[in-house]
Short mmCIF file of C-alpha atoms in Angstrom, two decimals:
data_model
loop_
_atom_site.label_atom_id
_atom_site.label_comp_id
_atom_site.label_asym_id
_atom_site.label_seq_id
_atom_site.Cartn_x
_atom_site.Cartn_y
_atom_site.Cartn_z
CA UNK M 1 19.16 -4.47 57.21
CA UNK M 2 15.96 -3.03 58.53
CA UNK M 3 16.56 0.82 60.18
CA UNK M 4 14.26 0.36 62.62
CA UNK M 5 15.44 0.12 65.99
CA UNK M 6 15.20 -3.11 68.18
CA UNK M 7 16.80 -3.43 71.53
CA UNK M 8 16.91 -7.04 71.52
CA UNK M 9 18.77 -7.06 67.89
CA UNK M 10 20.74 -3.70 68.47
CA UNK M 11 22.18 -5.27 71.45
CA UNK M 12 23.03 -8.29 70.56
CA UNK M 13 22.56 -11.47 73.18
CA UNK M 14 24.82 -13.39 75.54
CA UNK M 15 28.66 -12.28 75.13
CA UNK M 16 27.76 -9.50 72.92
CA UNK M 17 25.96 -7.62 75.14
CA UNK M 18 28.89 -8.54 78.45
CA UNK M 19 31.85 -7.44 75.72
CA UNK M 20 29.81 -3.90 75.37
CA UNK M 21 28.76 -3.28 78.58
CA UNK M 22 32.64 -4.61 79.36
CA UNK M 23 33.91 -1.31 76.83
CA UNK M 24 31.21 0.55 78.44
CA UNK M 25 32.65 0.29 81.90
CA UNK M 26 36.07 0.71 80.79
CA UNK M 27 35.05 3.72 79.26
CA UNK M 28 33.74 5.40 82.33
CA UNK M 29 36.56 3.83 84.69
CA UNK M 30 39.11 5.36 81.76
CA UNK M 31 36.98 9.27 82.05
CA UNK M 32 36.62 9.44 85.76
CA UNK M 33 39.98 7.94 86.87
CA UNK M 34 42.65 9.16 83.69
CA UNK M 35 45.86 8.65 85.84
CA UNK M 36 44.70 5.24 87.02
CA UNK M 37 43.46 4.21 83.71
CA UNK M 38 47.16 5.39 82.47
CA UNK M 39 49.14 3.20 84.62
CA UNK M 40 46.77 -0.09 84.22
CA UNK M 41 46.92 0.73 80.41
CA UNK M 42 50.41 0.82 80.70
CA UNK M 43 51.23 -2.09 82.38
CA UNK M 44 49.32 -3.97 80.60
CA UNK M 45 50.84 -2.94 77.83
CA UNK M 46 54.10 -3.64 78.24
CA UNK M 47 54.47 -7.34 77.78
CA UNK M 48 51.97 -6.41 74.00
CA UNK M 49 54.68 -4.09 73.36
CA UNK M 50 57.46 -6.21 73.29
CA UNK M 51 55.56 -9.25 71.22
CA UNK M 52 54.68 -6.67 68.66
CA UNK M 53 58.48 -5.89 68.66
CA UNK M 54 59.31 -9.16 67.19
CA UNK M 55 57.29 -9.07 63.52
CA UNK M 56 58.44 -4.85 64.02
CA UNK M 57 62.34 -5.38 63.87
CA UNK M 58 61.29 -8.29 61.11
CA UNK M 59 59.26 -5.79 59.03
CA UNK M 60 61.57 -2.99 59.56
CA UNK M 61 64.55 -4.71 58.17
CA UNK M 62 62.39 -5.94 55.43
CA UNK M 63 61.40 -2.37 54.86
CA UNK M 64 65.58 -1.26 55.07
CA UNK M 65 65.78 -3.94 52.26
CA UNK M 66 63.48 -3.00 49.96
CA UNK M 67 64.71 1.13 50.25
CA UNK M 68 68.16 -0.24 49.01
CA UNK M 69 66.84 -2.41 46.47
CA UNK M 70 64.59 0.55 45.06
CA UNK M 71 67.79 2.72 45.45
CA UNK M 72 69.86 0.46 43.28
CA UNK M 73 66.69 -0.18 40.97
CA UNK M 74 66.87 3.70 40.17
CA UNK M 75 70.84 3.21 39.63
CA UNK M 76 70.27 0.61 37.18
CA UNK M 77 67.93 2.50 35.26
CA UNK M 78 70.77 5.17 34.23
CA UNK M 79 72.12 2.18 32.55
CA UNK M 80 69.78 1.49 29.64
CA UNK M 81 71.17 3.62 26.96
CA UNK M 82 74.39 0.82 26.64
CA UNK M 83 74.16 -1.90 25.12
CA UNK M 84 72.92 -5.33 26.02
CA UNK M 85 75.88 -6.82 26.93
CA UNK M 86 77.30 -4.55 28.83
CA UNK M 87 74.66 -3.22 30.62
CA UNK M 88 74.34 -7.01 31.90
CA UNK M 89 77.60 -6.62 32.99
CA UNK M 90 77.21 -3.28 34.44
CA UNK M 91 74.43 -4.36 36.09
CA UNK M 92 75.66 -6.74 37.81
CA UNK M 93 79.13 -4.73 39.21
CA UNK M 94 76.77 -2.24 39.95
CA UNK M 95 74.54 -4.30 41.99
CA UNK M 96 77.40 -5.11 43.09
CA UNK M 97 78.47 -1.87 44.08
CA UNK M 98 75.32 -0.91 45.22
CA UNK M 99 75.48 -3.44 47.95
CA UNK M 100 79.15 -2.74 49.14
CA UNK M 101 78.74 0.51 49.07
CA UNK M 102 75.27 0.40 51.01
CA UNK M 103 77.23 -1.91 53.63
CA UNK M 104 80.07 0.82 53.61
CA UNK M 105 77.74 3.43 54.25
CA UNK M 106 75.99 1.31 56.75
CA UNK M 107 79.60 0.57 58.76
CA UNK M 108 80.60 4.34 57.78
CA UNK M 109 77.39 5.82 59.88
CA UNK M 110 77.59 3.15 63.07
CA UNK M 111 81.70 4.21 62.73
CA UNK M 112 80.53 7.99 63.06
CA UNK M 113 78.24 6.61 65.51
CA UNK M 114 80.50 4.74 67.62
CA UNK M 115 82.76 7.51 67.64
CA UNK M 116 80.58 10.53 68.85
CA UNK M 117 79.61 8.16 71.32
CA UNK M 118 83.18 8.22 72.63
CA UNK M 119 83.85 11.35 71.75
CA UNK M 120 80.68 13.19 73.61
CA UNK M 121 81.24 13.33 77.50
CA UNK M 122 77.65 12.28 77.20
CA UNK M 123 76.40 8.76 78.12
CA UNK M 124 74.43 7.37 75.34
CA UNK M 125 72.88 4.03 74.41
CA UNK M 126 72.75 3.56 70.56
CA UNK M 127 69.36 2.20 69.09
CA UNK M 128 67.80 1.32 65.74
CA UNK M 129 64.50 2.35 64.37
CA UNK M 130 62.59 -0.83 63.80
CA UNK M 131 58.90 1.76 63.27
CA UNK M 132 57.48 5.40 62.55
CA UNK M 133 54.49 6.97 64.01
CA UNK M 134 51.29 4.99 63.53
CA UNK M 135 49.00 7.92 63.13
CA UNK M 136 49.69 11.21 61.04
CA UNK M 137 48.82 13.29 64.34
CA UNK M 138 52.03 12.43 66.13
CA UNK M 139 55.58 12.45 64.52
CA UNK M 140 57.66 9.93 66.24
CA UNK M 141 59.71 7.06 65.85
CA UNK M 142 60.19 3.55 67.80
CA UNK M 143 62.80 2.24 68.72
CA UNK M 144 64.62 -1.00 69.66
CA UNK M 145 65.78 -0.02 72.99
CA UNK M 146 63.80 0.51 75.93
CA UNK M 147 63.36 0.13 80.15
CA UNK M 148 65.93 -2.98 80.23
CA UNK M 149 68.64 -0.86 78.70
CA UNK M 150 67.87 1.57 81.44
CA UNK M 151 65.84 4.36 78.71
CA UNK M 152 63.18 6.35 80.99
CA UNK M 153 60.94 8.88 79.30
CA UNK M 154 62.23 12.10 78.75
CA UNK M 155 65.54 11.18 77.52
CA UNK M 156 66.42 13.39 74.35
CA UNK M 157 67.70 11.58 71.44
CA UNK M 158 70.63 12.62 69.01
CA UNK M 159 72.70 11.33 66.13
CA UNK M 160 75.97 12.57 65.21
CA UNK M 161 73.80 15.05 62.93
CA UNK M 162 71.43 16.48 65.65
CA UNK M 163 69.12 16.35 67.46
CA UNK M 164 66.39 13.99 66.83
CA UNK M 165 63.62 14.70 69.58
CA UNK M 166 62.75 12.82 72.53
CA UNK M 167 61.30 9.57 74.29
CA UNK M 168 57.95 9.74 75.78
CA UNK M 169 56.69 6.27 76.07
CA UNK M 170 58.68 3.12 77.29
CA UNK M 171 58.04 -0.51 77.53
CA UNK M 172 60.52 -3.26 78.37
CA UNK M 173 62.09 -3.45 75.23
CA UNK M 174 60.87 -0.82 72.48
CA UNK M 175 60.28 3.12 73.44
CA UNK M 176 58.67 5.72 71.21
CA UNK M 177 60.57 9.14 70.84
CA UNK M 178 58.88 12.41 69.08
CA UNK M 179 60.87 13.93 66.60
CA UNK M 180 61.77 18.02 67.15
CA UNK M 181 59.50 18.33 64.30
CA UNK M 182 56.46 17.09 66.16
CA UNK M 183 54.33 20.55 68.08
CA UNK M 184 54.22 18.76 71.24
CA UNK M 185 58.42 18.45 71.81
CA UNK M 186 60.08 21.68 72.51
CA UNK M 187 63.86 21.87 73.49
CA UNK M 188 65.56 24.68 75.33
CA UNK M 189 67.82 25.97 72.23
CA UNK M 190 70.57 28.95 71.46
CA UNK M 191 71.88 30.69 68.63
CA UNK M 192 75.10 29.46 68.53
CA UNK M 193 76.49 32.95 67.01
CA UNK M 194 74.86 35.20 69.65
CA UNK M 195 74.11 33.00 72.50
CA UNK M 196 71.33 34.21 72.25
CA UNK M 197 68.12 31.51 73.95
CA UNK M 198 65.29 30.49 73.42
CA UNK M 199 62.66 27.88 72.89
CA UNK M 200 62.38 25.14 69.69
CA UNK M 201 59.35 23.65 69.34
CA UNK M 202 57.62 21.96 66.46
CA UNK M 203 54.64 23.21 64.13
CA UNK M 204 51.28 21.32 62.70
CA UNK M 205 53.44 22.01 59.28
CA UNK M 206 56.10 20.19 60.45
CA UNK M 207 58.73 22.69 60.68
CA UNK M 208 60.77 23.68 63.86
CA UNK M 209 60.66 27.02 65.16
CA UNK M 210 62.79 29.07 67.87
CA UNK M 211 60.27 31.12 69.92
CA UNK M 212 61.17 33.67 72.29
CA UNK M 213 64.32 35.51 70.90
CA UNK M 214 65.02 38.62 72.39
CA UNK M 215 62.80 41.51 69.65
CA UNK M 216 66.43 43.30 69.06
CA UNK M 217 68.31 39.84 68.38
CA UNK M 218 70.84 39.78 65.52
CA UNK M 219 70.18 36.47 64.60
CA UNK M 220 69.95 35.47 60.58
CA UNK M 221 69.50 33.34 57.88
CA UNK M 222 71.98 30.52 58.43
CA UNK M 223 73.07 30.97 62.02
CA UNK M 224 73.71 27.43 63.82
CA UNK M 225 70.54 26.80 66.47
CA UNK M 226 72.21 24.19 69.19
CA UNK M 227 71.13 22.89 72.68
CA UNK M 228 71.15 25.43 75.30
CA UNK M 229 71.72 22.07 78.17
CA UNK M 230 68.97 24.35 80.10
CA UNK M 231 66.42 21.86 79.88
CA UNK M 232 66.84 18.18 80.64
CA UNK M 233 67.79 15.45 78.37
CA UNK M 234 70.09 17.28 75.95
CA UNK M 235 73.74 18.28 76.50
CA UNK M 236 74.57 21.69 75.43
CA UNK M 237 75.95 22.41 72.28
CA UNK M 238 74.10 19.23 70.22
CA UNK M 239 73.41 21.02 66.42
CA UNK M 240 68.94 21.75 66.33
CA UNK M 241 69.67 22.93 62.47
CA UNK M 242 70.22 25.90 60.63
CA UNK M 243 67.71 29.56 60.63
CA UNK M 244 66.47 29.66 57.12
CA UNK M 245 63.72 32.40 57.88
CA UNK M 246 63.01 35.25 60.77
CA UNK M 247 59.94 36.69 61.97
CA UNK M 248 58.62 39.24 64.38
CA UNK M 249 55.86 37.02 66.90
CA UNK M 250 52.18 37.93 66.69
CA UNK M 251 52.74 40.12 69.89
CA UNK M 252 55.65 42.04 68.49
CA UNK M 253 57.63 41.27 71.87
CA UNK M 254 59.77 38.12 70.72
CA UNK M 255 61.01 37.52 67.70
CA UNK M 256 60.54 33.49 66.18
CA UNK M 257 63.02 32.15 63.90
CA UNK M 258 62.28 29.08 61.58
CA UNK M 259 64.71 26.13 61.62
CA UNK M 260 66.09 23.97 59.11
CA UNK M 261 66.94 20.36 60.65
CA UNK M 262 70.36 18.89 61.03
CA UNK M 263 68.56 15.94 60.75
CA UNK M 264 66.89 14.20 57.43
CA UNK M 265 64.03 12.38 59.87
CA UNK M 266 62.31 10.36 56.63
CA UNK M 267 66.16 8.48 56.58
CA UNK M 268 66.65 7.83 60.30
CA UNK M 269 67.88 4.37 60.84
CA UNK M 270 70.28 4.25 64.41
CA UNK M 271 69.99 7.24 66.95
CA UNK M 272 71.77 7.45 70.31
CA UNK M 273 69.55 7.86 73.27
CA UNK M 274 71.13 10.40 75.99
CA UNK M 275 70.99 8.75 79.22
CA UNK M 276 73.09 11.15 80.98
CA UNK M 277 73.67 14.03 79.49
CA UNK M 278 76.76 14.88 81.82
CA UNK M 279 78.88 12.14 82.16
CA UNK M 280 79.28 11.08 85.82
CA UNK M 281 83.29 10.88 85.30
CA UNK M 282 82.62 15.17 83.83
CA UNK M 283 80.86 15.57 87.16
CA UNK M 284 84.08 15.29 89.52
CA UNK M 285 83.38 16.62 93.33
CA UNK M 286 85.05 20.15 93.88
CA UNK M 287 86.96 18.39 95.97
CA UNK M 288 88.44 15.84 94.20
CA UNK M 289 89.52 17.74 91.85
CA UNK M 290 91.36 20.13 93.48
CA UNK M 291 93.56 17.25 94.30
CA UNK M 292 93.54 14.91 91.30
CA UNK M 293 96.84 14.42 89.67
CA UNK M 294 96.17 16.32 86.27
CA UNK M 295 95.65 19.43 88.58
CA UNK M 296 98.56 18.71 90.69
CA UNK M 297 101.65 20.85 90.21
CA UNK M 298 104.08 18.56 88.21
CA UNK M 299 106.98 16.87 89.87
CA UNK M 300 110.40 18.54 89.42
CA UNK B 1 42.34 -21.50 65.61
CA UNK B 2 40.41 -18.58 64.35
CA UNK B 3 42.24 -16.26 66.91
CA UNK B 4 45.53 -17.23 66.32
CA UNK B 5 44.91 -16.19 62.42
CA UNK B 6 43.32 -12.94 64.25
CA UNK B 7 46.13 -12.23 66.15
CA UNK B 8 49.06 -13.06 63.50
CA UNK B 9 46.80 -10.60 61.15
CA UNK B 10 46.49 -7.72 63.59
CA UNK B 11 50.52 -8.14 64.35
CA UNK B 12 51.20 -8.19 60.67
CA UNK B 13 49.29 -4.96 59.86
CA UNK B 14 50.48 -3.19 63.11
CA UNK B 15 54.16 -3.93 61.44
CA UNK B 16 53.22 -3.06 58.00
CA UNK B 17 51.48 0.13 59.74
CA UNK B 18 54.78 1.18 61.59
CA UNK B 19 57.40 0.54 58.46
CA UNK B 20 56.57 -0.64 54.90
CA UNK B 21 53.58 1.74 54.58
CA UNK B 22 55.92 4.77 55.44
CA UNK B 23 58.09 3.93 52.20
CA UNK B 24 55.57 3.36 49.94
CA UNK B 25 53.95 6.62 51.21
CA UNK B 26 55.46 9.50 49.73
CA UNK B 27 53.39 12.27 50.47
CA UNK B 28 53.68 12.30 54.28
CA UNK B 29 50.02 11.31 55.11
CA UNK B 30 48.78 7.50 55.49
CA UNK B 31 45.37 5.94 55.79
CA UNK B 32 44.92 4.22 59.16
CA UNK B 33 45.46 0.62 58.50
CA UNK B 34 43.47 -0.13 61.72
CA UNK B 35 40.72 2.43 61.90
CA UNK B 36 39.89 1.17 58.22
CA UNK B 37 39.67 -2.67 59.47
CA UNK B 38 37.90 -1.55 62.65
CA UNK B 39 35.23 0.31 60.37
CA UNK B 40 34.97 -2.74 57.92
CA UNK B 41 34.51 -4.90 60.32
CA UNK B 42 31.92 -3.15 62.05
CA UNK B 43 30.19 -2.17 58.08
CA UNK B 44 30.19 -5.95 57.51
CA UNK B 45 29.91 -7.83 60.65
CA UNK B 46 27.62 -5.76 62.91
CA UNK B 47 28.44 -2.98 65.31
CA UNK B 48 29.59 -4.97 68.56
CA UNK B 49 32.27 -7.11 66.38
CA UNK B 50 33.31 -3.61 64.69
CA UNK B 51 33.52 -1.84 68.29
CA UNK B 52 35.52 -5.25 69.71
CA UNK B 53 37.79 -5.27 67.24
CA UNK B 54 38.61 -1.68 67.14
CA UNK B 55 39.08 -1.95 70.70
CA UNK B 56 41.56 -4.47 70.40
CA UNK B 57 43.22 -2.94 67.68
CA UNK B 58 43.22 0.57 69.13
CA UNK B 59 44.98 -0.60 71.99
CA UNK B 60 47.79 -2.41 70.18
CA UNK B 61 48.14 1.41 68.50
CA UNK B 62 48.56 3.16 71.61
CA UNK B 63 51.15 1.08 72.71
CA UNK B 64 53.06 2.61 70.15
CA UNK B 65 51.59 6.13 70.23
CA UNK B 66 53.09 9.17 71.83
CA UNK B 67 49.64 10.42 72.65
CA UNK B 68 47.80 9.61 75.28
CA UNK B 69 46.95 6.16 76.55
CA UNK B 70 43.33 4.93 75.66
CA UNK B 71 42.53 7.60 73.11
CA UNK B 72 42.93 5.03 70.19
CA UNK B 73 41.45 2.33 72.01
CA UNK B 74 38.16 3.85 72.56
CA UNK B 75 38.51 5.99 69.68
CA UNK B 76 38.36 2.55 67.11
CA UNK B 77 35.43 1.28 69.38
CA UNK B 78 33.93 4.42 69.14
CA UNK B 79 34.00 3.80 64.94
CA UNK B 80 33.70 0.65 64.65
CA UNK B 81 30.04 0.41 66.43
CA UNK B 82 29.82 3.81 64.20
CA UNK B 83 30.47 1.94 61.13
CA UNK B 84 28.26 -1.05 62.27
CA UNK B 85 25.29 1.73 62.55
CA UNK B 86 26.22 3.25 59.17
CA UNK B 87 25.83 -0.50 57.78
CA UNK B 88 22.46 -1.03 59.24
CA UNK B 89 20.56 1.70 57.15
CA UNK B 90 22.59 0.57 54.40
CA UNK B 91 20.92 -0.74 51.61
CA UNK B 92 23.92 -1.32 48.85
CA UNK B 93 27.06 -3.02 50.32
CA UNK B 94 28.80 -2.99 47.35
CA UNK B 95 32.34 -2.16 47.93
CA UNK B 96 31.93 1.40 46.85
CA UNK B 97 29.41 1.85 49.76
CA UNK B 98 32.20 1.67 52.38
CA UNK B 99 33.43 5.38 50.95
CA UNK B 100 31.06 7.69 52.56
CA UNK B 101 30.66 6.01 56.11
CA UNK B 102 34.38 5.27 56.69
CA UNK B 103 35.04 8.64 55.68
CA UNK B 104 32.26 9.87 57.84
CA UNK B 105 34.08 7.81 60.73
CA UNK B 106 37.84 8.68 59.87
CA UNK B 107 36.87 12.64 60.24
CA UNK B 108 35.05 11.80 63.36
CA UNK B 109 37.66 9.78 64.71
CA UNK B 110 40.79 12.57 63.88
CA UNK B 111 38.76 15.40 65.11
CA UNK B 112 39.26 13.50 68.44
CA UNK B 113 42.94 13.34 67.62
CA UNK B 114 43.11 16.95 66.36
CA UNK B 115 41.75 17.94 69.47
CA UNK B 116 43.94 16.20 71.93
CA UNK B 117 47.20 16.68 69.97
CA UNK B 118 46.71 20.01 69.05
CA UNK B 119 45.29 21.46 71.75
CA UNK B 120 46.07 25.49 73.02
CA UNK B 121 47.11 25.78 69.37
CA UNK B 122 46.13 28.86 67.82
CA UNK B 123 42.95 28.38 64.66
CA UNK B 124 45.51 28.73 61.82
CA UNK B 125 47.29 26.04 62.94
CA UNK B 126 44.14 24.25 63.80
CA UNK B 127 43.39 24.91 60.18
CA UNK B 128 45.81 23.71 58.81
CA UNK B 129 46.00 20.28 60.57
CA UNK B 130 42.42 19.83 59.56
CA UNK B 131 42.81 20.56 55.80
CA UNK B 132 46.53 19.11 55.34
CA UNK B 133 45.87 15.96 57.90
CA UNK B 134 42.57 15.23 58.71
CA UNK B 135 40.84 15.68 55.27
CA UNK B 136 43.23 13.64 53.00
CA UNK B 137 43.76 10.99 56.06
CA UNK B 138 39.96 10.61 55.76
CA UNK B 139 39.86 10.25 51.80
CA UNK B 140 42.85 7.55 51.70
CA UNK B 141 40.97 5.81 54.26
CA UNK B 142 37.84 6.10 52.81
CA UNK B 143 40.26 4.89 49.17
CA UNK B 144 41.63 2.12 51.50
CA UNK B 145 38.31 0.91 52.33
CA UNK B 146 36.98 0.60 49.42
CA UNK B 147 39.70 -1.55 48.08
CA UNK B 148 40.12 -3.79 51.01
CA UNK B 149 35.84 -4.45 51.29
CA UNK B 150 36.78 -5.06 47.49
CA UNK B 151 39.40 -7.97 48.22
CA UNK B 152 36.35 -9.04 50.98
CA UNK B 153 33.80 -9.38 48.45
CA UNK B 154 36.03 -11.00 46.00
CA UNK B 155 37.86 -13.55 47.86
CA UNK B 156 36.82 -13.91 51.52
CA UNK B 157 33.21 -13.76 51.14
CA UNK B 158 32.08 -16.95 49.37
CA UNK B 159 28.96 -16.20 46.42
CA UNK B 160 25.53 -16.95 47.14
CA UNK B 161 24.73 -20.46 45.40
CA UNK B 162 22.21 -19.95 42.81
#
């Protein structure tokens, strides 16, 4: 525990001193060659990625478990004032309960699901979040779904809600999407009332702000913020959230309006991932269409 | 043997990381699981072990991080040899002793983050990151520490025979 410095001791001997000067020149090769580093980094990553997924779907269901149990825990406890008997009884229709209506709610929301997926002229692969962000300077999610089911970066990600944010890592079989909330995600948005643009982005606070509105916009507390479609990854018209608060910008030339969420990110459990967000069958050649039979004049 | 219990331990806390912590969080901000091991490690074991491991386990983070690729890796090195350092001109290792250099390492460690995530942000949100993120990240670390060299001392470590 002496302070004074020793080479020899500081140093270490034999594989010590290979394993640092191994960091050490991974170091440098990371500073001088970033987009190199990236790739190698990333590749190697991939196959770590997807063995972590396996104890990370495991804990994450474990995790899904123990928020139900704690919910009907806290339903119980309104119980306590009957008496003993019946509160047994209680407790146990209620536990009862608890669990149908927790599998209800659970079929309910992949129902919704299932339907917007049909219903959007959007194609969408649904996924689960099996993590959340592992540091408090990023706000993302991961998710079950990744390069095998055809997810690239960029993709946005919704729910039936709104919008959620998007992906910006992928490995074979897990990708990691930041939430709207996050500062480094903005999305090309519109006040739905005005149609009027401009651009939602997250804050350090973890709010959502539309910047850029026009300095003699209209907009107000409560107007609907969707997707604009201008930017890629989103289809236009997908619900941001709700203005709760407008301000003049800094510079006095835009006007920034904060947002309210559609979506309640702390409960996110299944998302859809937009892999298209115009379906190829919306996309039909000029062409084509003047002649396909729906544009037709009927027969007589 | 003794890597396989490694490796099983670093995928266990990566999980716990990524979901349970989350819901028994409820205040938003969460000690880093792995910059706290990384820093023990390094406070207990020596600086090269400390900087190994938090290489290993900073790379396992960026997998799943949205920033970029690396940062955590060298980032955990960087604090682990750090903590390693600390230890050396330490002379109390009680489990108490932990506090000051993890914290030391934690705000050392984020600034990196703040600086890289936040970056072209104006100073109030700069600010604000630093006193709502990095400060209380740095005490529940430093709080995290002190229990986990705690459960070291008391269980792992076996006492000196008299």
């Amino acid at each position: 525990m002496s302070g004074r410095f020793r080479p020899g001791v500081f140093w270490g001997s034999g594989v010590k001193r290979v394993s640092v000067a191994l960091l050490a020149v991974a170091f440098v090769v990371f500073a001088l060659l970033p987009r190199q580093s990236q790739l190698l980094l990333h590749t190697i990553g991939q196959p770590l990625a997807d063995l972590v997924a396996i104890p990370l779907e495991g804990m994450a269901t474990l995790d899904r478990d123990m928020r139900e149990w704690w919910m009907q825990y806290i339903a119980l406890q309104s119980l306590s004032e009957q008496n003993r008997e019946l509160r047994e009884k209680v407790r146990q229709l209620t536990g009862e309960v608890n669990r149908l209506r927790a599998q209800a709610l659970t079929a309910e929301r992949l129902a919704a699901l299932l339907k917007f997926q049909k219903d959007e002229s959007v194609r969408t692969v649904a996924a689960k979040v099996i993590g959340r962000n592992l540091s408090n300077w990023y706000q993302g999610v991961i998710l079950n779904k990744g390069e095998e089911d055809g997810i690239r970066e960029q993709m946005g990600v919704i729910t039936p809600a709104g919008v959620v944010g998007r992906i910006v890592r992928t490995s074979g079989a897990t990708s990691i999407a930041l939430l709207t909330i996050d500062p480094n995600v903005a999305v090309a948005g519109m006040v739905q009332r005005t149609r009027e643009e401009g651009m939602v982005q997250g804050t350090s606070q973890g709010l959502v702000r539309m910047k850029y509105l026009p300095p003699l916009s209209s907009v107000k507390k409560g107007d609907a913020v969707v997707t604009s479609g201008l930017t890629g990854g989103f289809p236009r018209g997908v619900l941001i959230g709700d203005v709760s608060r407008v301000e003049e910008s800094e510079d006095n030339l835009f006007q920034t309006a904060e947002i309210v969420p559609a979506v309640q990110f702390r409960y996110l459990d299944e998302v859809l991932i937009v892999v298209s967000p115009r379906s190829p069958d919306a996309m039909i050649p000029l062409d084509q269409a003047l002649v396909s039979p729906g544009l037709q004049n009927p027969a007589p | 043997m003794k890597i396989s219990v490694y490796a099983i331990f670093i995928l266990f806390l990566i999980s716990f990381q990524a979901t349970l912590l989350h819901s028994l969080n409820p205040f938003g901000i969460q000690p880093d699981l792995c910059l706290v091991i990384a820093c023990l490690v390094g406070f207990r074991t020596g600086h090269i072990p400390g900087a190994i491991v938090g290489f290993g386990l900073g790379f396992i983070q960026d997998v799943f991080s949205a920033g970029l690729f690396g940062l955590n890796m060298f980032t955990k090195a960087g604090v682990g040899f750090l903590a390693g350092v600390f230890a050396r001109n330490l002379a109390n290792r009680a489990p108490h002793a932990a506090f000051v250099p993890i914290v030391a390492c934690s705000v050392l460690s984020s600034t990196v983050f703040l600086l890289s995530s936040r970056m072209g942000m104006g100073l109030g949100e700069m600010l604000h990151a630093f006193s709502f993120i990095l400060l209380p990240q740095a005490i529940l670390d430093g709080l995290a520490a002190i229990v986990a060299n705690w459960v070291i001392v008391q269980w792992l470590v076996e006492a000196p025979s008299s």
